[in-house]
GROMACS .gro file of C-alpha atoms in nm:
model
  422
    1UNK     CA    1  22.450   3.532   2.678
    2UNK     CA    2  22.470   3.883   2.612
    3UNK     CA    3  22.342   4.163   2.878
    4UNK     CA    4  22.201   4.397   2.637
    5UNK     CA    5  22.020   4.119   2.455
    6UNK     CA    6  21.842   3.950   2.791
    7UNK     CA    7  21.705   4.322   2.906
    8UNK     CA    8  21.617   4.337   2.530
    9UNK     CA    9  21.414   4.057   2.602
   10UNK     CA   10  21.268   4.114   2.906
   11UNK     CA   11  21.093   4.448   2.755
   12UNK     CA   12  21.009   4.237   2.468
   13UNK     CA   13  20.820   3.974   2.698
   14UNK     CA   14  20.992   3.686   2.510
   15UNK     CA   15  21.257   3.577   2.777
   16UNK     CA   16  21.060   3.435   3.060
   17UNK     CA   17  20.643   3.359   2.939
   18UNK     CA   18  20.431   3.207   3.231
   19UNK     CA   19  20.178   3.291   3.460
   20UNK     CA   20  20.073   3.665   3.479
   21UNK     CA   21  19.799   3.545   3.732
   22UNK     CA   22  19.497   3.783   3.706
   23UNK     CA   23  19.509   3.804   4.114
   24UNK     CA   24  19.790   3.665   4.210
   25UNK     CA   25  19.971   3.986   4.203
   26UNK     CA   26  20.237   4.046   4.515
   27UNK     CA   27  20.004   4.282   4.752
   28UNK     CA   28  19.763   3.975   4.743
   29UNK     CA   29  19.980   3.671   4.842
   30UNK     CA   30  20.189   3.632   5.153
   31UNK     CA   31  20.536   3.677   5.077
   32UNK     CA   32  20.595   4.044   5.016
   33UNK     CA   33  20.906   4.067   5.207
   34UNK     CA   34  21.045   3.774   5.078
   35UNK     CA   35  20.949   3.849   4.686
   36UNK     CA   36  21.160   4.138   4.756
   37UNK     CA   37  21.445   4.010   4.890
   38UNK     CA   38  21.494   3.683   4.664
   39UNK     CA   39  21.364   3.851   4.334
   40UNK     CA   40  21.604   3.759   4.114
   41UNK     CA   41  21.636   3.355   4.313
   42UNK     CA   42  21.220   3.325   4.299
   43UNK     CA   43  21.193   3.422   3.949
   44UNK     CA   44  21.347   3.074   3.840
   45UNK     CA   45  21.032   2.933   3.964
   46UNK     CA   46  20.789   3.075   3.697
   47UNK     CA   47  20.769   2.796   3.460
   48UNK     CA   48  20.869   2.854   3.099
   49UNK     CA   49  20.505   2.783   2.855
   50UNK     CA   50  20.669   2.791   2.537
   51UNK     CA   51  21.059   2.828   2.375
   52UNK     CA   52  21.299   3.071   2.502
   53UNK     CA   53  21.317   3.379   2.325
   54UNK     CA   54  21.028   3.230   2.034
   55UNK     CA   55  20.726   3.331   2.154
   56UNK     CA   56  20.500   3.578   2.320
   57UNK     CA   57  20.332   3.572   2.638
   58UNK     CA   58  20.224   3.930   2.856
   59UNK     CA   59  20.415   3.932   3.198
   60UNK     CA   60  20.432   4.156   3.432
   61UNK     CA   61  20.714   4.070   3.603
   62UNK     CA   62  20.960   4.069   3.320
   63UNK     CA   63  20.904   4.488   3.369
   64UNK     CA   64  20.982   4.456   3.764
   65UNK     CA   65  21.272   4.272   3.713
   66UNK     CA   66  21.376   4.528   3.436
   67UNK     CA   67  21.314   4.789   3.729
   68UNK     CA   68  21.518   4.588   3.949
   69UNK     CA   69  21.815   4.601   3.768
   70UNK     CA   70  21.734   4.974   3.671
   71UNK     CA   71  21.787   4.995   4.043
   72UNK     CA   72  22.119   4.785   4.043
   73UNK     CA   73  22.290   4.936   3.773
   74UNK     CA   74  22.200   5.304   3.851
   75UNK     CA   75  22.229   5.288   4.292
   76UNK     CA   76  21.913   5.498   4.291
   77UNK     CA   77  21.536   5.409   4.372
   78UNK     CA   78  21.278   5.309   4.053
   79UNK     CA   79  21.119   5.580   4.178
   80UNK     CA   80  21.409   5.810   4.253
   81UNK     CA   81  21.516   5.734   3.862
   82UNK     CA   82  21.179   5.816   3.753
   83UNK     CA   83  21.158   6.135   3.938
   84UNK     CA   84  21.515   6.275   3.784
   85UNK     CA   85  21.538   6.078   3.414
   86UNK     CA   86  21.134   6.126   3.354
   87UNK     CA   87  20.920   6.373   3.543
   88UNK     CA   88  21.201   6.631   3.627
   89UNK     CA   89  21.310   6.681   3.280
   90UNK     CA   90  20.930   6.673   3.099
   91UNK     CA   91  20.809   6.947   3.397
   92UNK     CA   92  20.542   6.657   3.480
   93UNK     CA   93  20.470   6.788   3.861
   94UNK     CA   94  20.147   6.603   3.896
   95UNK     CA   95  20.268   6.238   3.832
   96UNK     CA   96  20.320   6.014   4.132
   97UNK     CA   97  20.417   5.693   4.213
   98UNK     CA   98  20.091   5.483   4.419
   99UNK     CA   99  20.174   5.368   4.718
  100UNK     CA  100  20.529   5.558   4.760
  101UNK     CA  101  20.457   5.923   4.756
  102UNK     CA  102  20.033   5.946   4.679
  103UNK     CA  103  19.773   5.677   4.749
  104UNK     CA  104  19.460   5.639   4.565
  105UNK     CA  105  19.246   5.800   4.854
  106UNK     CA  106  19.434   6.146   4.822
  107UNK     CA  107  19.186   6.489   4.812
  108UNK     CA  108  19.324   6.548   4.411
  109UNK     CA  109  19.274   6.146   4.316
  110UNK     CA  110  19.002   6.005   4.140
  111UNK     CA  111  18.846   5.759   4.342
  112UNK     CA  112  18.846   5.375   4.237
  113UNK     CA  113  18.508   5.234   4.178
  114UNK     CA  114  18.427   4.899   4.105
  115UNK     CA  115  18.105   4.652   4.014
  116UNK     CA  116  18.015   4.448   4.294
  117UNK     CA  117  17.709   4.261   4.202
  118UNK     CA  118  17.555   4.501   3.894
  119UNK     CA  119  17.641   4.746   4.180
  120UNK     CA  120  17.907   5.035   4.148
  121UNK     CA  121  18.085   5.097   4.482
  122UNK     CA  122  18.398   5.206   4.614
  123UNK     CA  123  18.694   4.989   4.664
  124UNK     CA  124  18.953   4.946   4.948
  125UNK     CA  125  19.218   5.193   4.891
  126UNK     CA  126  19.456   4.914   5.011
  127UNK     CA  127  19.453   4.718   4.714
  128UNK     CA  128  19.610   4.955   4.507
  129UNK     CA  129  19.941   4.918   4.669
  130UNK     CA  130  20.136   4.718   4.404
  131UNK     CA  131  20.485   4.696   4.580
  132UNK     CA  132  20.681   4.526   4.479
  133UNK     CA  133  20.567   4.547   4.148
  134UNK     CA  134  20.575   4.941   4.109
  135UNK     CA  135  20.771   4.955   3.710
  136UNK     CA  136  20.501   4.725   3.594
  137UNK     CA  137  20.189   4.993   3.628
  138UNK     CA  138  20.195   5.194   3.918
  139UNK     CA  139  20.230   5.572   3.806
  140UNK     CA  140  19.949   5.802   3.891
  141UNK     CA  141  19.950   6.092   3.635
  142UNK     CA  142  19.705   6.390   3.501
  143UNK     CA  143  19.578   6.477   3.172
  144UNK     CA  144  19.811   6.754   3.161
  145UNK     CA  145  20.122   6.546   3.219
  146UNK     CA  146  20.036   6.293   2.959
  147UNK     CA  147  19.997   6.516   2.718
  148UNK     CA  148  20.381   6.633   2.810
  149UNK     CA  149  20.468   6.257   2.772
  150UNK     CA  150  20.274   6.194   2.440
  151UNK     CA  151  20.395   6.501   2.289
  152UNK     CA  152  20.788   6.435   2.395
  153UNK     CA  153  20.719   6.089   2.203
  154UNK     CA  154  20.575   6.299   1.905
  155UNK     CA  155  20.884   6.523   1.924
  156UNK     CA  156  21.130   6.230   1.888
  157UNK     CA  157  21.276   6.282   2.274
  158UNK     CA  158  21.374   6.608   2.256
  159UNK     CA  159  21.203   6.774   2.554
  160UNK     CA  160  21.027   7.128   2.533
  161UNK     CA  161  21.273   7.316   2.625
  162UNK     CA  162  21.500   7.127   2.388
  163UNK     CA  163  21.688   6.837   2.577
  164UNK     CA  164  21.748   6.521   2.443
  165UNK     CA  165  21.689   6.257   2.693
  166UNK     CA  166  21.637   5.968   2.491
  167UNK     CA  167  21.781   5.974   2.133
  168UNK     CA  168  21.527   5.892   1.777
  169UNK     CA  169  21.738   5.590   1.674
  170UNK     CA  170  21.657   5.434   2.036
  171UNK     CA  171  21.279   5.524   2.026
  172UNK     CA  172  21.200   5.422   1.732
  173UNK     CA  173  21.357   5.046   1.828
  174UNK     CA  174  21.100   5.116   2.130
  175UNK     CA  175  20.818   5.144   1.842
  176UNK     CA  176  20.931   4.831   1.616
  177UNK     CA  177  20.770   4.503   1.636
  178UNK     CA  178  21.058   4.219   1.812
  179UNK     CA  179  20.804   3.949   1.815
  180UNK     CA  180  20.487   3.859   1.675
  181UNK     CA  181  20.155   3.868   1.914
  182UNK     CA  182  20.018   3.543   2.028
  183UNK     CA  183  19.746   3.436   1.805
  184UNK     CA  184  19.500   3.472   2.064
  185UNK     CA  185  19.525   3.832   2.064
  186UNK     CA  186  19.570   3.846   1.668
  187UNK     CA  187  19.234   3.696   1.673
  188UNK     CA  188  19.069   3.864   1.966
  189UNK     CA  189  19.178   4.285   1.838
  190UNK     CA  190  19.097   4.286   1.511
  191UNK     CA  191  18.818   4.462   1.256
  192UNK     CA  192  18.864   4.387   0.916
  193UNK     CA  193  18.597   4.501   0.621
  194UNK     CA  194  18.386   4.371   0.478
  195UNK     CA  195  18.250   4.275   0.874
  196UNK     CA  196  18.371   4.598   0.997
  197UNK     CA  197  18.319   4.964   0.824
  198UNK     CA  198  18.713   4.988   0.923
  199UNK     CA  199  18.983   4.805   0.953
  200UNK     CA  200  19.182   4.745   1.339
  201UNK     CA  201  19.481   4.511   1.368
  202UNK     CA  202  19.684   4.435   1.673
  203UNK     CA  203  20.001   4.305   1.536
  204UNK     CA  204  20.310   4.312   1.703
  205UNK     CA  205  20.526   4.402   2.060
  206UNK     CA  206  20.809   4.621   2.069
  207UNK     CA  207  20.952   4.739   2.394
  208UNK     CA  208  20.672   4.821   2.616
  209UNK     CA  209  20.459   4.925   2.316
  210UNK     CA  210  20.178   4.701   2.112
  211UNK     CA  211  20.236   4.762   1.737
  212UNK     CA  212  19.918   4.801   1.526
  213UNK     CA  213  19.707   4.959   1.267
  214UNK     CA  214  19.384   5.189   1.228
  215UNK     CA  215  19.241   5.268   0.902
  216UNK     CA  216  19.589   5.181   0.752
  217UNK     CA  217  19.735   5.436   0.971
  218UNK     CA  218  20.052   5.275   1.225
  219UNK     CA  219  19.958   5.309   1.561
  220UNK     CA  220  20.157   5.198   1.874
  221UNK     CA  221  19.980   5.170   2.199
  222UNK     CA  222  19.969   5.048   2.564
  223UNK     CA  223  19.708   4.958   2.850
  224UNK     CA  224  19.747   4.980   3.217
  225UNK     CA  225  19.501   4.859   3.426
  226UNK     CA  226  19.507   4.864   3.827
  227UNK     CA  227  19.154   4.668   3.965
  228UNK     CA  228  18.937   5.005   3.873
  229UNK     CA  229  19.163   5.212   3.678
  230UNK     CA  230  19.215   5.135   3.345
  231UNK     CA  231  19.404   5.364   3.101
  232UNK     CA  232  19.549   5.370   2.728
  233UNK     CA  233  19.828   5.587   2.556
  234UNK     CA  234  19.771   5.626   2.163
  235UNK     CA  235  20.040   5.723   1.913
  236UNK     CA  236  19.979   5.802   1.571
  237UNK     CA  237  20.327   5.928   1.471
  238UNK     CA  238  20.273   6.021   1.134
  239UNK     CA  239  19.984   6.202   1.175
  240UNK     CA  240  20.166   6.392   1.489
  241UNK     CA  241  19.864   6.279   1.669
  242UNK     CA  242  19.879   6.114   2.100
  243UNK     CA  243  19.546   6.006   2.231
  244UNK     CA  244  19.543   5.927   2.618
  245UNK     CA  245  19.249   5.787   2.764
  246UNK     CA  246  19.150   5.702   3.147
  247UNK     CA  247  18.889   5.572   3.392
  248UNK     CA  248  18.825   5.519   3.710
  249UNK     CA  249  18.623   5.218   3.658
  250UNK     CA  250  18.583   4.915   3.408
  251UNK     CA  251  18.427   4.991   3.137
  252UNK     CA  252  18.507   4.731   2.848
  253UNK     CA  253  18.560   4.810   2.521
  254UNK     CA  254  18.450   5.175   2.568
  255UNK     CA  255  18.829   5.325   2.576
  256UNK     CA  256  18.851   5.132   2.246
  257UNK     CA  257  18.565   5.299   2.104
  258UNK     CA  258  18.703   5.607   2.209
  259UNK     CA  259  18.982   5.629   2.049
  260UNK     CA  260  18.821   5.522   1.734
  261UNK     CA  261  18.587   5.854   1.772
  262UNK     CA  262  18.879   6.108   1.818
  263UNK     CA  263  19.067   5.955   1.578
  264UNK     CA  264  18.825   5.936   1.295
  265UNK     CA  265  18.772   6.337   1.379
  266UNK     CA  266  19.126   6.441   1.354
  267UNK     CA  267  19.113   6.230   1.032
  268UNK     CA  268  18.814   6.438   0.917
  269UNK     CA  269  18.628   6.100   0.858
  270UNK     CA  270  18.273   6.046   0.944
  271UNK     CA  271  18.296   5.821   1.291
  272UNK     CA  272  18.137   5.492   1.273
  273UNK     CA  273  18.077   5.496   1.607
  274UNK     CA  274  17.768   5.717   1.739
  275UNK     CA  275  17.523   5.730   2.010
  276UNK     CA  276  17.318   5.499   1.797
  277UNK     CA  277  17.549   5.159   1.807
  278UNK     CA  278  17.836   5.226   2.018
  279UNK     CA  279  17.629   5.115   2.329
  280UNK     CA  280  17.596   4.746   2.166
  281UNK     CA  281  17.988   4.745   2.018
  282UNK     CA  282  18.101   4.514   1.897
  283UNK     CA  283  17.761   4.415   1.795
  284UNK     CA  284  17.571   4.444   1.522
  285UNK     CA  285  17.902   4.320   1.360
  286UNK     CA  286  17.982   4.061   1.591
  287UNK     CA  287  17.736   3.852   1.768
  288UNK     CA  288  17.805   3.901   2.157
  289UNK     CA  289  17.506   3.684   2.264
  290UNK     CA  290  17.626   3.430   2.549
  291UNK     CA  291  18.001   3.544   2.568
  292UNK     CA  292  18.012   3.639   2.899
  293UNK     CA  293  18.222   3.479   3.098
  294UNK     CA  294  18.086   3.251   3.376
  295UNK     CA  295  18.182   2.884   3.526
  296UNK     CA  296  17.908   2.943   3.776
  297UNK     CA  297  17.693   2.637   3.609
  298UNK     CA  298  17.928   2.362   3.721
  299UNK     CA  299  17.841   2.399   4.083
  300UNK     CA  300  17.634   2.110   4.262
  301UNK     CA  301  17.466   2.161   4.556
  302UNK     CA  302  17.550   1.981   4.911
  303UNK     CA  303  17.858   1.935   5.136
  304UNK     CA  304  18.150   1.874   4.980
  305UNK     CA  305  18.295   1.517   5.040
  306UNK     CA  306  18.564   1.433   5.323
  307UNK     CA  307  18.655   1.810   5.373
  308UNK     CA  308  18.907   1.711   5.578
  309UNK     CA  309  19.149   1.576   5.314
  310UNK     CA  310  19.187   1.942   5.162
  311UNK     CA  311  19.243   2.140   5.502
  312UNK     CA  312  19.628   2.187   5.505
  313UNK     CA  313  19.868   2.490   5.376
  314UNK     CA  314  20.013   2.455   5.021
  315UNK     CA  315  20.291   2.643   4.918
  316UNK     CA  316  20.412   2.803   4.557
  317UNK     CA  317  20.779   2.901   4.632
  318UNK     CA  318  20.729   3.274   4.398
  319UNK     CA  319  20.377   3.333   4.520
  320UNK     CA  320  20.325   3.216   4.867
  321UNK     CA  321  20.070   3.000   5.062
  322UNK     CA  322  19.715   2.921   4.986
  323UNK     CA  323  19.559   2.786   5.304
  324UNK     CA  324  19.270   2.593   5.314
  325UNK     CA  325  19.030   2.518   5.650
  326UNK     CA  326  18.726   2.416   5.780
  327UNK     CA  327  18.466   2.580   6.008
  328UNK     CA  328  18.222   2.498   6.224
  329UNK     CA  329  17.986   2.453   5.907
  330UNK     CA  330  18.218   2.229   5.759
  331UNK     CA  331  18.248   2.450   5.471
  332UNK     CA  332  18.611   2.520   5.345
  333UNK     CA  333  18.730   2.886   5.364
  334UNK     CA  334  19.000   2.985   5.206
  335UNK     CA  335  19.336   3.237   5.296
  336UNK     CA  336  19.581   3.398   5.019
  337UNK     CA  337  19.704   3.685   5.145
  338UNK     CA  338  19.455   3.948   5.088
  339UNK     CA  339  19.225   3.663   4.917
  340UNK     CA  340  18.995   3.531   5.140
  341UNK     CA  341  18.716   3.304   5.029
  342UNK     CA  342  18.481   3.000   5.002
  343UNK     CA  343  18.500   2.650   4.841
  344UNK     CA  344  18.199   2.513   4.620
  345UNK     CA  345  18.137   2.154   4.547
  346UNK     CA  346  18.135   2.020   4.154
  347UNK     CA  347  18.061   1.689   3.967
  348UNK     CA  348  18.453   1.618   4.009
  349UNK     CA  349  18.513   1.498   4.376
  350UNK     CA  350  18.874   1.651   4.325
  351UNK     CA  351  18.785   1.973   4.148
  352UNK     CA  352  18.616   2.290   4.380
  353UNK     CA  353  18.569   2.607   4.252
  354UNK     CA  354  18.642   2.934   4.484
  355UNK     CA  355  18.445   3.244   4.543
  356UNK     CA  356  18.617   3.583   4.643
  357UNK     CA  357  18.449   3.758   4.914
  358UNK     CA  358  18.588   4.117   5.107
  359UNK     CA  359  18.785   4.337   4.984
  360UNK     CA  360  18.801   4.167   4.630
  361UNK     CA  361  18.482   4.023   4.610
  362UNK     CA  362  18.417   4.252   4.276
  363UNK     CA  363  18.717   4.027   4.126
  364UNK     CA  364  18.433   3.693   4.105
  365UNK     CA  365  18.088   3.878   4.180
  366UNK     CA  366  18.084   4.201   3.919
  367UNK     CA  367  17.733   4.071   3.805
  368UNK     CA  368  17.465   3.838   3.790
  369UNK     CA  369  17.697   3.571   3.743
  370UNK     CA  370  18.035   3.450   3.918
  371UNK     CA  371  18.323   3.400   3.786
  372UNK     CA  372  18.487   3.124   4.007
  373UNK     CA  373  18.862   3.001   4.028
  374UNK     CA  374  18.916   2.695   3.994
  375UNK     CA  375  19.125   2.460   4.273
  376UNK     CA  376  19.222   2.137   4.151
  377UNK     CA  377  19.351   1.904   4.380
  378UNK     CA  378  19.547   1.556   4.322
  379UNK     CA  379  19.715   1.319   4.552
  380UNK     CA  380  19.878   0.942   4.476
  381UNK     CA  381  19.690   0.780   4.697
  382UNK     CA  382  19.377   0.761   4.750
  383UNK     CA  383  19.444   0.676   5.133
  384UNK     CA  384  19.635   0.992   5.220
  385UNK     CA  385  19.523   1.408   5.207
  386UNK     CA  386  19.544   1.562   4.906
  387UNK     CA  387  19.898   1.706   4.827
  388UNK     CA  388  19.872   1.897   4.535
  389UNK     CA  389  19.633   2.203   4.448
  390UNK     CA  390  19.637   2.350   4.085
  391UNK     CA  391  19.480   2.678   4.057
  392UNK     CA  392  19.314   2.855   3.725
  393UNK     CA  393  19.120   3.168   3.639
  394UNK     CA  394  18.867   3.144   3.402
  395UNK     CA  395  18.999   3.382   3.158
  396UNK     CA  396  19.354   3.245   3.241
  397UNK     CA  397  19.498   2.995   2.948
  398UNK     CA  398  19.654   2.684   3.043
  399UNK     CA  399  19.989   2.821   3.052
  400UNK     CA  400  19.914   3.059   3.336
  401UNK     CA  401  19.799   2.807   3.607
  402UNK     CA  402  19.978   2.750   3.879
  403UNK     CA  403  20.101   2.430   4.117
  404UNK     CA  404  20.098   2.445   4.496
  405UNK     CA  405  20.233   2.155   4.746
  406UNK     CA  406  20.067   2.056   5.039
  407UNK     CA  407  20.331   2.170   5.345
  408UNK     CA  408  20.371   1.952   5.619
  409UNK     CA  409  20.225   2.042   6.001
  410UNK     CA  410  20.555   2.128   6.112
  411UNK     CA  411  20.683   2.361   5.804
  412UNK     CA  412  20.308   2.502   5.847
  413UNK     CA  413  20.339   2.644   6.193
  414UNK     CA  414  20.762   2.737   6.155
  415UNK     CA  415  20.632   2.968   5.861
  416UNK     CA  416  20.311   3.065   6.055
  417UNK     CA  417  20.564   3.196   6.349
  418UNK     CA  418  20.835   3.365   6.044
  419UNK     CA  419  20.545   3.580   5.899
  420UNK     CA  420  20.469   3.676   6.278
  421UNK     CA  421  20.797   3.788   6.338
  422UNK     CA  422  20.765   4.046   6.018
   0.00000   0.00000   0.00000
């Protein structure tokens, strides 16, 4: 297998597709050191959800372990080579990398808000800390600097004061489509007329760019998104035109409609998008009505059944140990790392459906309604605890749930005393 090809692929997110895992990002589960230390040996353990190389599938930690072997072949830091290859040569002083040399509470930062119950309040600084998981989306950056960034794209990777770091042939590969989006996402980012006044298509991934199209016009783009902060780079090449857009809280679709706005100015088109509809987008030409997300309805009420045969530690060998136990209450609490939470009761004896509470309580409570994970267990017999706990988001597809065995009382406590030793 070649090298070349395999990194190739890794950018492309076509050589490994499985579980992203909405929260079940490192700084939440309970094996930081050890994700860092056996990256390359845990990585065998996210399960493949469709053909090598055929297919793609958004994961995040295709990009670490691109930055991992940035590290490998170069003998310098991610951030070190970021620093000297990136920010150095494009004069951008006011990026940062979170959580290695600025954190999100810093005087010059903008603060992370998030919705807690229809609420809007600040979030745990502590949360932010993605390590190790820094070259998937952890750069901190100012208008200013981005607009260095988008213009050195626009310029072909010749720098302002006229370096090359990056020649045109190589970009533009970084622009062109490798593989075809999955058709989820060709259905879910797209306007066409006659239901839309324009026409929006998501199409394609190249390397670390989404491929698409705006009123006919190419446009590459890419999201990053850390709990509150969510942010989008725009390229419109051949009109010589970068948009970059950021918040410090979710906001939906509204970057979307954004862009649309500026865009349709510098096109000298009347926007479609005013202060009369954009509030309701993508309605009146979709019907929104019921789409929010919520599982909240499947809850019964009353004590769930023989607690006792889901207290136990299970174990995922990439992303740690969920622990379940019982209080004085007899309700079930659960422990993930950073995720604490509680256990409802449903129709399905097996089947209990988890509430976030603490520091990421916004994560299942940003409204009215709650948006639980779900914890399926199983066992073979009926006679014995249950040995096997499946877990699933509600906006996760089937692909991205994942399996964790019941450890025995034994491996439980000589894992309890390693993590006590860190």
């Amino acid at each position: 297998m070649s090298t070349v090809l395999t990194l190739l692929c890794l950018c492309s997110l076509t050589l490994w597709t499985t579980a992203d895992g909405k929260v079940l990002t490192p700084q939440l589960t309970s094996r930081i050191g050890a994700f860092v230390e056996n990256l390359m040996h845990r990585l065998q353990y996210l399960t493949a959800s469709g053909q090598f190389r055929d297919e793609y599938n958004y994961n995040n930690w295709m990009y670490l372990l691109a930055g991992r072997v940035a590290e490998v072949m170069s003998g310098a830091s991610w951030e070190d080579l970021l620093h000297q290859r990136i920010f150095q040569p494009l004069q951008m002083n006011d990026s940062r990398v979170i959580g290695f040399n600025v954190e999100v509470d810093a005087d010059n930062f903008a603060l992370p808000y998030v919705h807690v119950r229809n609420d809007v309040v600040l979030s745990d600084p502590v949360i932010y800390n993605l390590h190790p998981g820094e070259p998937a989306g952890s750069i901190a950056s100012s208008a200013d600097d981005m607009v260095k960034w988008l213009s050195w794209h626009l310029r072909e990777g010749v720098t302002s004061d006229g370096d090359v770091i990056l020649n045109k042939t190589t970009l533009q590969d970084m622009y062109t489509p490798h593989v075809i989006v999955s058709p989820q996402k060709l259905t879910a980012d797209i306007m066409l007329k006659p239901q839309f006044p324009v026409t929006y298509q998501d199409y394609g991934y190249g390397y670390g760019w989404v491929t698409s199209s705006y009123r006919g016009y190419p446009v590459v783009w890419h999201s990053g998104g850390i709990n509150s902060y969510n942010t989008r780079l725009y390229l419109l090449r051949d009109l010589d035109l970068g948009v970059f857009i950021t918040t410090n809280l979710n906001v939906g679709l509204t970057i979307q409609e954004i862009f649309y706005y500026i865009t349709d100015l510098f096109l000298g088109e009347e926007p479609w998008l005013n202060t009369t509809n954009a509030c309701q987008f993508p309605q009146p030409w979709v019907n929104t009505t019921g789409q929010t997300p919520s599982n909240d309805t499947i809850i019964v009420p009353g004590n769930i059944e023989n607690p006792q045969d889901f207290v136990g530690q299970y174990e995922n060998r990439l992303f740690g140990n969920i622990v379940v136990a019982q209080n004085g209450s007899n309700e079930l609490l659960v422990t993930y790392g950073r995720i604490t939470g509680k256990l409802h009761k449903t129709k399905d004896r097996n089947v209990l459906m988890m509430d976030i509470d603490g520091l990421l309580e916004f994560l299942t409570h940003p409204g009215d309604s709650v948006q639980y994970l779900n914890l399926t267990f199983t066992r073979g017999d009926q006679n014995v605890k249950y040995q096997q706990l499946v877990l699933s988001w509600l906006e996760q597809g089937p692909s991205e749930t994942l399996v964790y065995s019941r450890v025995s009382a034994a491996a439980a406590a000589a894992l309890n005393l390693i993590n006590l030793m860190r």
